[in-house]
């Protein structure tokens, strides 16, 4: 099939490469000429496993890039829209870019039938608006249909998520439109692609073939928002449990193991840490909250999910304080800038938020991230006391403590003996629970993590309970300060 994808960002580019991989002819459009020039020149532009291979395999043959929406739409039978839907000031999704793209597409629709599929995450009812607006801008009613085809890929494993998804949702209100998208995804839903000779390897436990879910457009729009809200809730839930574990002397990893073994709960997304971030969960939660309100339902549960998430960052700062006492002038090594491991995406990254709080406390930061340094650099003014190292060990050199803020596999595999030699003091404050407490204690680190007791080497002569008492005292002090400030 001939496919156009409008918006060549994290979703559009991955979708384009994967749709080319399953045999379609894809043209990828973006209004950022620099991005298109870089893609044409052979750059990958985002960090994503398997993406360089797919772009290399299909560039100039099954996959082309352009800034001209006009030509691309004319030559395609399916047009995906994958532009951003950022939050507006009130929290609702800002659909102005989507509308302007619909305007442009409408002007290029002629008598040949086309499907316009919305991949961007949008509020319920958007598809109906897309159709209405396109007719308003001149698209002949009978020559196009609009479908909702939400995307569920996760950055960091976006390519395998696209090719081996848990489910593909087609939200369409006509059989003709559904049939077009069913044909488009057939290599994934029939399992043909997974069996092909050069297929990207199927990840362990990935369901193949992919399940196809056909629904109304409105249901599909809600499936996406409700799924993201539910996942964010799972993260906030386990973070709340982690806080209880810290006070009660329990170990949240053991609690996760016990909870996750229940098939009704499952182990995924029971990962305590410094909270969720990224370009999706924060904005999708506020957007879904606004959608619910528009529908006459006050979804206050979502307010609490967001509040717990914000608190989790502050709780981490308290932990740093309880480990180091005063913060001003302390040199801190920070591992991780991206919002999660496997990506260079720093949008709404909790790591960046924590660093900004630490800079505000007048700490000096030396940060390292395997992929996100270039993007992160632009987040800080030139005078900010932050520098970037090219390895984790370089970042750790002479630091008062090491902070882990992103769950990169590389960090979990560090040589702890070497790391310890680099640090001024062997103190690790782990916001992602990447290490075993026992191992850290054995290696002689004072180790703070999330939802677990501090691990203090016996040689220091500090008991666990005294360390805990100190942490509580700091938290109390800070709570008092906050009240005074308010
Ligand atoms: P992004 O910002 O990375 O990409 C959007 C792209 O659209 C950019 O390259 C931008 O230059 C381009 N663009 C903007 N206006 C344009 C126009 N008028 N014409 C052509 N191109 C234009 O965003 P993203 O992360 O890819 O997300 C896109 C949508 O997909 C959002 O609605 C998001 O919520 C949703 N989504 C994202 C993810 C994810 O993990 N990033 C996952 C699922 C769904």
Short mmCIF file of C-alpha atoms and ligand atoms in Angstrom, two decimals:
data_model
loop_
_atom_site.label_atom_id
_atom_site.label_comp_id
_atom_site.label_asym_id
_atom_site.label_seq_id
_atom_site.Cartn_x
_atom_site.Cartn_y
_atom_site.Cartn_z
CA UNK A 1 0.00 0.00 0.00
CA UNK A 2 1.07 3.62 -0.47
CA UNK A 3 1.15 5.35 2.88
CA UNK A 4 1.87 8.91 4.00
CA UNK A 5 2.79 9.71 7.61
CA UNK A 6 2.46 13.31 8.72
CA UNK A 7 4.85 14.04 11.60
CA UNK A 8 8.22 12.29 11.70
CA UNK A 9 8.80 12.32 15.47
CA UNK A 10 9.15 9.41 17.89
CA UNK A 11 5.88 7.86 16.72
CA UNK A 12 5.74 8.89 13.06
CA UNK A 13 9.31 7.89 12.23
CA UNK A 14 9.10 4.52 13.97
CA UNK A 15 5.71 3.79 12.36
CA UNK A 16 7.08 4.77 8.94
CA UNK A 17 10.15 2.54 9.25
CA UNK A 18 8.07 -0.39 10.50
CA UNK A 19 5.35 -0.03 7.86
CA UNK A 20 8.10 0.00 5.21
CA UNK A 21 9.55 -3.08 6.89
CA UNK A 22 6.27 -4.98 6.50
CA UNK A 23 6.17 -4.22 2.78
CA UNK A 24 4.44 -0.88 2.24
CA UNK A 25 5.66 2.18 0.36
CA UNK A 26 5.89 4.95 2.90
CA UNK A 27 6.52 8.65 2.61
CA UNK A 28 7.32 10.43 5.83
CA UNK A 29 6.44 14.13 6.09
CA UNK A 30 7.59 16.78 8.52
CA UNK A 31 7.45 20.55 8.48
CA UNK A 32 10.90 20.71 10.08
CA UNK A 33 13.23 21.00 7.06
CA UNK A 34 16.32 20.24 9.18
CA UNK A 35 14.84 16.97 10.39
CA UNK A 36 13.90 15.92 6.86
CA UNK A 37 17.34 16.87 5.53
CA UNK A 38 18.99 14.83 8.32
CA UNK A 39 16.75 11.82 7.59
CA UNK A 40 17.47 12.06 3.87
CA UNK A 41 21.19 12.26 4.64
CA UNK A 42 21.04 8.98 6.54
CA UNK A 43 20.84 10.16 10.16
CA UNK A 44 18.47 8.40 12.55
CA UNK A 45 17.63 11.63 14.51
CA UNK A 46 16.33 9.75 17.58
CA UNK A 47 17.87 7.04 19.71
CA UNK A 48 15.82 3.87 19.29
CA UNK A 49 16.95 0.25 19.10
CA UNK A 50 16.68 -1.29 15.57
CA UNK A 51 15.63 2.03 14.03
CA UNK A 52 19.01 2.67 12.32
CA UNK A 53 18.86 -0.81 10.73
CA UNK A 54 15.32 -0.30 9.42
CA UNK A 55 16.03 3.17 8.05
CA UNK A 56 19.15 1.86 6.34
CA UNK A 57 17.24 -1.11 4.90
CA UNK A 58 14.37 0.90 3.40
CA UNK A 59 15.62 4.46 2.81
CA UNK A 60 15.06 5.68 -0.76
CA UNK A 61 13.26 2.48 -1.74
CA UNK A 62 10.25 1.72 0.46
CA UNK A 63 10.79 4.79 2.60
CA UNK A 64 11.22 8.41 1.51
CA UNK A 65 11.16 11.75 3.32
CA UNK A 66 9.68 15.08 2.32
CA UNK A 67 8.48 18.43 3.61
CA UNK A 68 5.79 18.49 0.94
CA UNK A 69 2.53 17.23 2.38
CA UNK A 70 0.78 17.98 -0.88
CA UNK A 71 2.64 15.47 -3.05
CA UNK A 72 2.71 12.83 -0.34
CA UNK A 73 -1.04 12.94 0.27
CA UNK A 74 -1.87 12.83 -3.42
CA UNK A 75 0.16 9.70 -3.99
CA UNK A 76 -1.08 7.78 -0.91
CA UNK A 77 -4.19 5.77 -0.11
CA UNK A 78 -3.70 5.87 3.68
CA UNK A 79 -2.57 8.98 5.52
CA UNK A 80 -1.50 8.66 9.15
CA UNK A 81 -1.41 11.75 11.34
CA UNK A 82 1.28 11.52 14.04
CA UNK A 83 1.84 15.13 15.04
CA UNK A 84 2.16 16.23 18.66
CA UNK A 85 -0.86 16.93 20.85
CA UNK A 86 0.76 18.86 23.72
CA UNK A 87 -1.10 20.09 26.78
CA UNK A 88 -2.63 23.55 26.72
CA UNK A 89 -2.42 25.77 29.81
CA UNK A 90 -5.71 24.39 31.08
CA UNK A 91 -4.46 20.81 30.71
CA UNK A 92 -6.61 19.95 27.70
CA UNK A 93 -4.88 18.57 24.61
CA UNK A 94 -3.90 21.34 22.21
CA UNK A 95 -5.20 20.13 18.86
CA UNK A 96 -4.29 23.18 16.81
CA UNK A 97 -1.46 21.44 14.91
CA UNK A 98 -3.76 18.50 14.21
CA UNK A 99 -6.39 20.85 12.84
CA UNK A 100 -3.93 22.67 10.57
CA UNK A 101 -2.71 19.32 9.22
CA UNK A 102 -6.34 18.28 8.53
CA UNK A 103 -6.79 21.54 6.66
CA UNK A 104 -3.77 20.82 4.47
CA UNK A 105 -4.78 17.20 3.83
CA UNK A 106 -8.35 18.20 2.95
CA UNK A 107 -7.11 20.39 0.15
CA UNK A 108 -5.29 17.48 -1.48
CA UNK A 109 -8.13 14.95 -1.35
CA UNK A 110 -9.64 14.32 -4.75
CA UNK A 111 -11.96 11.64 -6.09
CA UNK A 112 -9.65 8.72 -5.19
CA UNK A 113 -10.72 7.12 -1.88
CA UNK A 114 -8.36 7.66 1.05
CA UNK A 115 -8.27 6.70 4.72
CA UNK A 116 -7.05 9.30 7.20
CA UNK A 117 -5.90 7.51 10.36
CA UNK A 118 -5.23 9.49 13.53
CA UNK A 119 -2.25 8.02 15.43
CA UNK A 120 -1.74 11.02 17.67
CA UNK A 121 -3.23 10.63 21.15
CA UNK A 122 -6.43 12.67 21.15
CA UNK A 123 -9.53 13.25 23.29
CA UNK A 124 -12.67 11.27 22.60
CA UNK A 125 -14.66 12.89 19.81
CA UNK A 126 -11.62 14.14 17.88
CA UNK A 127 -12.18 11.82 14.92
CA UNK A 128 -15.63 13.24 14.38
CA UNK A 129 -14.09 16.72 14.40
CA UNK A 130 -11.38 15.69 11.94
CA UNK A 131 -14.02 14.53 9.47
CA UNK A 132 -16.16 17.63 9.96
CA UNK A 133 -13.20 20.00 9.55
CA UNK A 134 -11.92 18.23 6.43
CA UNK A 135 -15.30 18.52 4.75
CA UNK A 136 -15.38 22.18 5.81
CA UNK A 137 -12.03 22.69 4.09
CA UNK A 138 -13.20 21.16 0.85
CA UNK A 139 -12.57 17.39 0.99
CA UNK A 140 -15.34 15.58 -0.96
CA UNK A 141 -17.45 13.65 1.61
CA UNK A 142 -17.44 10.34 -0.27
CA UNK A 143 -13.73 10.22 -1.01
CA UNK A 144 -12.34 9.75 2.48
CA UNK A 145 -12.97 8.10 5.84
CA UNK A 146 -11.38 8.90 9.18
CA UNK A 147 -10.16 6.23 11.61
CA UNK A 148 -8.62 6.25 15.06
CA UNK A 149 -5.53 4.05 15.21
CA UNK A 150 -3.90 4.87 18.57
CA UNK A 151 -0.27 4.00 19.07
CA UNK A 152 0.92 2.08 22.13
CA UNK A 153 4.66 1.85 21.46
CA UNK A 154 7.06 2.51 24.31
CA UNK A 155 10.15 4.59 23.67
CA UNK A 156 13.25 2.47 24.18
CA UNK A 157 11.65 -0.57 22.53
CA UNK A 158 9.45 1.24 20.04
CA UNK A 159 10.38 -0.81 16.97
CA UNK A 160 9.66 -4.20 18.53
CA UNK A 161 6.52 -2.78 20.18
CA UNK A 162 5.28 -1.67 16.77
CA UNK A 163 6.11 -4.92 15.01
CA UNK A 164 5.01 -7.23 17.84
CA UNK A 165 2.35 -5.25 19.69
CA UNK A 166 0.06 -6.56 22.42
CA UNK A 167 -2.80 -5.31 20.28
CA UNK A 168 -3.62 -3.14 17.27
CA UNK A 169 -6.70 -1.01 17.74
CA UNK A 170 -8.68 0.14 14.73
CA UNK A 171 -11.41 2.58 15.65
CA UNK A 172 -13.58 3.08 12.63
CA UNK A 173 -17.23 3.66 11.96
CA UNK A 174 -17.39 2.09 8.48
CA UNK A 175 -16.56 -1.38 7.15
CA UNK A 176 -14.73 0.03 4.15
CA UNK A 177 -12.31 1.99 6.29
CA UNK A 178 -11.78 -0.93 8.71
CA UNK A 179 -11.02 -3.25 5.79
CA UNK A 180 -8.29 -0.93 4.47
CA UNK A 181 -6.50 -0.81 7.83
CA UNK A 182 -6.96 -4.56 8.37
CA UNK A 183 -5.17 -5.17 5.06
CA UNK A 184 -2.44 -2.71 6.01
CA UNK A 185 -1.70 -4.51 9.28
CA UNK A 186 -2.20 -8.03 7.93
CA UNK A 187 1.54 -8.95 8.00
CA UNK A 188 1.44 -8.37 11.79
CA UNK A 189 -1.98 -9.82 12.58
CA UNK A 190 -1.46 -12.92 10.43
CA UNK A 191 2.03 -13.56 11.86
CA UNK A 192 3.52 -13.49 8.32
CA UNK A 193 6.06 -10.80 9.17
CA UNK A 194 7.34 -12.61 12.30
CA UNK A 195 8.08 -15.69 10.17
CA UNK A 196 9.87 -13.77 7.42
CA UNK A 197 13.59 -14.37 6.91
CA UNK A 198 14.94 -10.93 7.86
CA UNK A 199 12.36 -10.07 10.52
CA UNK A 200 13.52 -8.06 13.53
CA UNK A 201 13.80 -10.70 16.31
CA UNK A 202 10.64 -11.32 18.30
CA UNK A 203 11.20 -10.22 21.93
CA UNK A 204 10.73 -12.85 24.64
CA UNK A 205 7.10 -13.33 25.55
CA UNK A 206 5.86 -11.02 22.78
CA UNK A 207 2.42 -12.12 21.60
CA UNK A 208 2.51 -13.11 17.92
CA UNK A 209 0.47 -12.74 15.88
CA UNK A 210 -0.80 -9.40 17.15
CA UNK A 211 -4.40 -9.23 18.35
CA UNK A 212 -6.62 -6.95 16.30
CA UNK A 213 -9.28 -5.00 18.15
CA UNK A 214 -11.90 -3.30 16.03
CA UNK A 215 -14.03 -0.71 17.77
CA UNK A 216 -15.85 2.52 17.16
CA UNK A 217 -13.63 5.57 16.70
CA UNK A 218 -14.78 6.97 20.04
CA UNK A 219 -13.96 3.76 21.90
CA UNK A 220 -10.50 3.64 20.30
CA UNK A 221 -9.78 7.19 21.43
CA UNK A 222 -10.82 6.25 24.95
CA UNK A 223 -8.83 3.00 24.91
CA UNK A 224 -5.64 5.04 24.49
CA UNK A 225 -6.34 7.63 27.17
CA UNK A 226 -7.68 5.09 29.65
CA UNK A 227 -4.69 2.77 29.09
CA UNK A 228 -2.14 5.50 29.78
CA UNK A 229 -4.05 6.74 32.80
CA UNK A 230 -4.24 3.19 34.18
CA UNK A 231 -0.50 2.62 33.70
CA UNK A 232 0.34 5.91 35.39
CA UNK A 233 -1.97 4.90 38.24
CA UNK A 234 -0.08 1.61 38.63
CA UNK A 235 3.21 3.52 38.93
CA UNK A 236 1.83 5.97 41.48
CA UNK A 237 0.23 3.13 43.41
CA UNK A 238 3.48 1.25 43.83
CA UNK A 239 5.32 4.49 44.66
CA UNK A 240 2.81 5.12 47.44
CA UNK A 241 3.35 1.55 48.67
CA UNK A 242 7.13 2.16 48.50
CA UNK A 243 6.75 5.11 50.87
CA UNK A 244 4.86 2.92 53.33
CA UNK A 245 7.57 0.25 53.02
CA UNK A 246 10.25 2.79 53.97
CA UNK A 247 8.42 3.77 57.14
CA UNK A 248 7.34 0.23 58.03
CA UNK A 249 10.75 -1.37 57.50
CA UNK A 250 9.55 -3.55 54.61
CA UNK A 251 11.15 -4.06 51.20
CA UNK A 252 9.07 -2.86 48.25
CA UNK A 253 10.87 -5.21 45.84
CA UNK A 254 9.61 -8.15 47.88
CA UNK A 255 6.15 -6.61 47.97
CA UNK A 256 6.23 -6.21 44.16
CA UNK A 257 7.24 -9.82 43.76
CA UNK A 258 4.35 -10.97 45.89
CA UNK A 259 1.82 -8.67 44.26
CA UNK A 260 3.03 -9.25 40.70
CA UNK A 261 2.72 -13.02 41.02
CA UNK A 262 -1.04 -12.53 41.14
CA UNK A 263 -2.11 -12.88 37.51
CA UNK A 264 -4.84 -10.32 38.02
CA UNK A 265 -2.16 -7.75 38.89
CA UNK A 266 0.92 -8.87 36.93
CA UNK A 267 4.52 -7.81 37.54
CA UNK A 268 4.79 -5.13 34.84
CA UNK A 269 4.77 -1.48 35.81
CA UNK A 270 5.23 -2.34 39.48
CA UNK A 271 8.53 -0.46 39.40
CA UNK A 272 8.98 1.99 42.24
CA UNK A 273 11.17 4.99 41.48
CA UNK A 274 11.16 8.76 41.14
CA UNK A 275 7.90 8.76 39.21
CA UNK A 276 6.78 8.66 35.61
CA UNK A 277 7.65 11.30 33.02
CA UNK A 278 8.00 11.50 29.27
CA UNK A 279 5.94 13.13 26.59
CA UNK A 280 2.86 10.96 27.14
CA UNK A 281 1.76 10.12 30.69
CA UNK A 282 1.87 13.64 32.18
CA UNK A 283 0.00 15.27 29.31
CA UNK A 284 -2.36 12.35 28.70
CA UNK A 285 -3.41 12.35 32.33
CA UNK A 286 -4.29 16.02 32.37
CA UNK A 287 -6.01 15.65 28.99
CA UNK A 288 -8.03 12.65 30.17
CA UNK A 289 -8.93 14.51 33.35
CA UNK A 290 -10.28 17.34 31.17
CA UNK A 291 -12.13 14.90 28.89
CA UNK A 292 -13.81 13.33 31.92
CA UNK A 293 -14.85 16.75 33.22
CA UNK A 294 -16.31 17.62 29.81
CA UNK A 295 -18.27 14.39 30.02
CA UNK A 296 -19.63 15.43 33.43
CA UNK A 297 -17.42 13.11 35.50
CA UNK A 298 -14.92 14.41 38.08
CA UNK A 299 -12.11 11.85 37.77
CA UNK A 300 -10.42 12.85 41.05
CA UNK A 301 -8.51 9.57 41.17
CA UNK A 302 -6.32 11.02 38.42
CA UNK A 303 -5.56 14.10 40.54
CA UNK A 304 -4.18 11.82 43.22
CA UNK A 305 -2.11 9.84 40.69
CA UNK A 306 -0.52 13.11 39.54
CA UNK A 307 0.01 14.37 43.10
CA UNK A 308 1.77 11.17 44.19
CA UNK A 309 3.97 11.43 41.09
CA UNK A 310 5.04 14.98 41.90
CA UNK A 311 5.66 14.06 45.55
CA UNK A 312 7.94 11.25 44.55
CA UNK A 313 10.52 13.69 43.17
CA UNK A 314 10.44 15.75 46.35
CA UNK A 315 10.78 12.56 48.40
CA UNK A 316 13.92 11.76 46.45
CA UNK A 317 15.36 15.18 47.22
CA UNK A 318 14.68 14.55 50.92
CA UNK A 319 16.57 11.28 50.58
CA UNK A 320 19.58 13.09 49.10
CA UNK A 321 19.44 15.51 52.01
CA UNK A 322 19.21 12.73 54.56
CA UNK A 323 22.27 11.11 52.97
CA UNK A 324 24.40 14.26 52.76
CA UNK A 325 22.98 16.61 55.40
CA UNK A 326 23.54 20.00 53.73
CA UNK A 327 23.46 20.28 49.94
CA UNK A 328 25.05 23.63 49.12
CA UNK A 329 28.36 23.15 47.31
CA UNK A 330 28.12 19.34 47.21
CA UNK A 331 29.42 17.75 44.03
CA UNK A 332 26.94 15.14 42.84
CA UNK A 333 27.39 12.59 40.07
CA UNK A 334 24.11 12.00 38.26
CA UNK A 335 23.51 8.94 36.13
CA UNK A 336 20.61 9.46 33.75
CA UNK A 337 18.94 12.38 32.03
CA UNK A 338 16.40 10.67 29.74
CA UNK A 339 12.92 10.08 31.15
CA UNK A 340 13.57 6.33 30.92
CA UNK A 341 16.30 3.98 29.75
CA UNK A 342 16.74 3.22 26.05
CA UNK A 343 15.77 6.64 24.72
CA UNK A 344 17.26 10.10 24.27
CA UNK A 345 13.87 11.70 25.04
CA UNK A 346 14.07 14.15 27.93
CA UNK A 347 10.54 15.56 27.67
CA UNK A 348 9.09 15.81 31.22
CA UNK A 349 12.02 13.77 32.47
CA UNK A 350 11.93 13.30 36.26
CA UNK A 351 15.74 13.20 36.10
CA UNK A 352 15.87 16.75 34.71
CA UNK A 353 13.33 17.90 37.32
CA UNK A 354 15.43 16.44 40.16
CA UNK A 355 18.63 18.01 38.76
CA UNK A 356 16.90 21.38 38.59
CA UNK A 357 15.91 21.06 42.27
CA UNK A 358 19.50 20.16 43.17
CA UNK A 359 20.90 23.11 41.20
CA UNK A 360 18.44 25.30 43.05
CA UNK A 361 19.96 23.95 46.29
CA UNK A 362 23.35 25.08 44.90
CA UNK A 363 24.78 21.63 44.27
CA UNK A 364 27.33 21.09 41.55
CA UNK A 365 26.24 18.39 39.08
CA UNK A 366 28.29 16.16 36.82
CA UNK A 367 25.85 14.18 34.69
CA UNK A 368 26.14 11.25 32.35
CA UNK A 369 23.58 9.60 30.07
CA UNK A 370 24.30 7.12 27.27
CA UNK A 371 22.07 8.95 24.75
CA UNK A 372 20.43 12.10 26.10
CA UNK A 373 23.35 14.46 26.85
CA UNK A 374 22.97 16.56 23.69
CA UNK A 375 19.28 17.14 24.24
CA UNK A 376 19.70 17.71 28.00
CA UNK A 377 22.48 20.27 27.58
CA UNK A 378 19.96 22.67 26.05
CA UNK A 379 17.74 22.50 29.15
CA UNK A 380 20.19 24.38 31.35
CA UNK A 381 21.38 27.99 31.08
CA UNK A 382 25.13 28.35 30.34
CA UNK A 383 25.79 29.59 33.88
CA UNK A 384 24.17 26.53 35.53
CA UNK A 385 26.57 24.48 37.63
CA UNK A 386 26.19 21.37 35.54
CA UNK A 387 28.76 19.63 33.35
CA UNK A 388 28.45 16.45 31.33
CA UNK A 389 30.79 13.48 31.50
CA UNK A 390 31.37 10.92 28.79
CA UNK A 391 31.22 7.86 31.05
CA UNK A 392 29.55 6.97 34.33
CA UNK A 393 32.98 6.55 35.95
CA UNK A 394 34.10 10.01 34.82
CA UNK A 395 30.92 11.50 36.29
CA UNK A 396 31.63 9.77 39.62
CA UNK A 397 35.14 11.17 39.98
CA UNK A 398 35.52 13.01 43.33
CA UNK A 399 31.76 13.26 43.80
CA UNK A 400 30.26 13.47 47.29
CA UNK A 401 27.60 10.98 46.18
CA UNK A 402 26.25 9.26 43.10
CA UNK A 403 22.58 9.56 42.12
CA UNK A 404 20.84 7.15 39.74
CA UNK A 405 17.91 8.84 37.99
CA UNK A 406 17.26 6.77 34.83
CA UNK A 407 16.92 3.00 34.48
CA UNK A 408 19.50 2.37 31.76
CA UNK A 409 20.71 -1.25 31.64
CA UNK A 410 24.25 0.13 31.36
CA UNK A 411 23.97 1.58 34.87
CA UNK A 412 22.82 -1.71 36.36
CA UNK A 413 25.92 -3.39 34.88
CA UNK A 414 28.53 -0.92 36.21
CA UNK A 415 31.69 -2.24 37.85
CA UNK A 416 30.91 -1.26 41.44
CA UNK A 417 34.49 -1.63 42.66
CA UNK A 418 35.70 0.79 40.00
CA UNK A 419 32.82 3.13 40.70
CA UNK A 420 33.60 3.22 44.40
CA UNK A 421 37.24 4.12 43.75
CA UNK A 422 36.12 7.15 41.76
CA UNK A 423 33.81 8.60 44.40
CA UNK A 424 34.99 10.88 47.18
CA UNK A 425 32.48 9.18 49.49
CA UNK A 426 30.95 5.79 48.68
CA UNK A 427 27.36 6.98 48.82
CA UNK A 428 24.78 5.95 46.20
CA UNK A 429 21.22 7.28 46.13
CA UNK A 430 19.34 5.15 43.65
CA UNK A 431 16.04 6.49 42.35
CA UNK A 432 15.47 3.41 40.17
CA UNK A 433 16.33 0.49 42.46
CA UNK A 434 18.94 -0.84 40.04
CA UNK A 435 21.13 -2.56 42.62
CA UNK A 436 20.78 -5.18 45.30
CA UNK A 437 21.01 -3.73 48.82
CA UNK A 438 23.04 -6.68 49.98
CA UNK A 439 25.59 -6.28 47.17
CA UNK A 440 25.93 -2.55 47.77
CA UNK A 441 26.48 -3.11 51.48
CA UNK A 442 28.97 -5.83 50.70
CA UNK A 443 30.85 -3.45 48.38
CA UNK A 444 31.04 -0.90 51.20
CA UNK A 445 28.53 1.63 49.87
CA UNK A 446 26.05 3.55 51.92
CA UNK A 447 23.08 2.88 49.71
CA UNK A 448 19.70 4.59 49.60
CA UNK A 449 16.97 3.36 47.27
CA UNK A 450 13.19 3.58 46.92
CA UNK A 451 10.91 1.64 49.25
CA UNK A 452 13.79 -0.20 50.90
CA UNK A 453 15.81 0.42 54.02
CA UNK A 454 19.09 2.25 53.79
CA UNK A 455 22.02 -0.11 53.46
CA UNK A 456 24.86 1.07 55.65
CA UNK A 457 28.15 -0.86 55.73
CA UNK A 458 28.76 -2.32 59.19
CA UNK A 459 32.19 -0.65 59.26
CA UNK A 460 30.57 2.77 59.57
CA UNK A 461 29.03 1.83 62.90
CA UNK A 462 25.70 3.44 61.99
CA UNK A 463 22.71 1.27 62.61
CA UNK A 464 19.95 1.02 60.07
CA UNK A 465 17.42 2.38 62.50
CA UNK A 466 19.55 5.43 63.33
CA UNK A 467 19.92 6.16 59.60
CA UNK A 468 16.15 5.83 59.26
CA UNK A 469 15.57 8.11 62.22
CA UNK A 470 17.84 10.68 60.59
CA UNK A 471 15.88 10.47 57.33
CA UNK A 472 12.62 10.98 59.21
CA UNK A 473 14.02 13.95 61.07
CA UNK A 474 15.06 15.59 57.78
CA UNK A 475 11.65 14.88 56.21
CA UNK A 476 9.92 16.43 59.21
CA UNK A 477 12.16 19.48 59.12
CA UNK A 478 11.46 19.94 55.44
CA UNK A 479 7.72 19.52 55.90
CA UNK A 480 7.83 22.29 58.54
CA UNK A 481 9.84 24.51 56.22
CA UNK A 482 7.36 23.95 53.41
CA UNK A 483 4.44 24.88 55.65
CA UNK A 484 6.23 28.02 56.76
CA UNK A 485 7.00 28.97 53.18
CA UNK A 486 3.36 28.43 52.19
P1 LIG B 1 7.07 14.41 18.35
O1 LIG B 1 7.03 15.78 18.86
O2 LIG B 1 8.30 13.58 18.55
O3 LIG B 1 6.78 14.40 16.77
C1 LIG B 1 5.84 15.23 16.15
C2 LIG B 1 6.42 15.63 14.80
O4 LIG B 1 5.43 16.32 14.06
C3 LIG B 1 7.62 16.56 14.90
O5 LIG B 1 8.71 16.03 14.16
C4 LIG B 1 7.13 17.87 14.29
O6 LIG B 1 8.15 18.59 13.62
C5 LIG B 1 6.07 17.35 13.32
N1 LIG B 1 5.08 18.37 12.93
C6 LIG B 1 4.51 19.33 13.68
N2 LIG B 1 3.65 20.06 12.94
C7 LIG B 1 3.67 19.53 11.70
C8 LIG B 1 3.00 19.84 10.48
N3 LIG B 1 2.12 20.84 10.43
N4 LIG B 1 3.27 19.09 9.41
C9 LIG B 1 4.15 18.08 9.45
N5 LIG B 1 4.81 17.73 10.57
C10 LIG B 1 4.57 18.44 11.68
O7 LIG B 1 5.82 13.67 18.96
P2 LIG B 1 5.65 12.09 19.25
O8 LIG B 1 6.30 11.74 20.52
O9 LIG B 1 6.01 11.36 18.01
O10 LIG B 1 4.08 12.02 19.49
C11 LIG B 1 3.16 12.21 18.44
C12 LIG B 1 1.78 11.81 18.94
O11 LIG B 1 1.78 10.41 19.27
C13 LIG B 1 1.34 12.54 20.20
O12 LIG B 1 -0.05 12.74 20.16
C14 LIG B 1 1.68 11.54 21.30
O13 LIG B 1 0.87 11.72 22.44
C15 LIG B 1 1.39 10.23 20.62
N6 LIG B 1 2.14 9.09 21.17
C16 LIG B 1 3.44 9.24 21.52
C17 LIG B 1 4.15 8.13 22.00
C18 LIG B 1 5.61 8.25 22.42
O14 LIG B 1 6.10 7.35 23.07
N7 LIG B 1 6.30 9.33 22.06
C19 LIG B 1 3.52 6.89 22.13
C20 LIG B 1 2.19 6.79 21.73
C21 LIG B 1 1.51 7.89 21.26
#
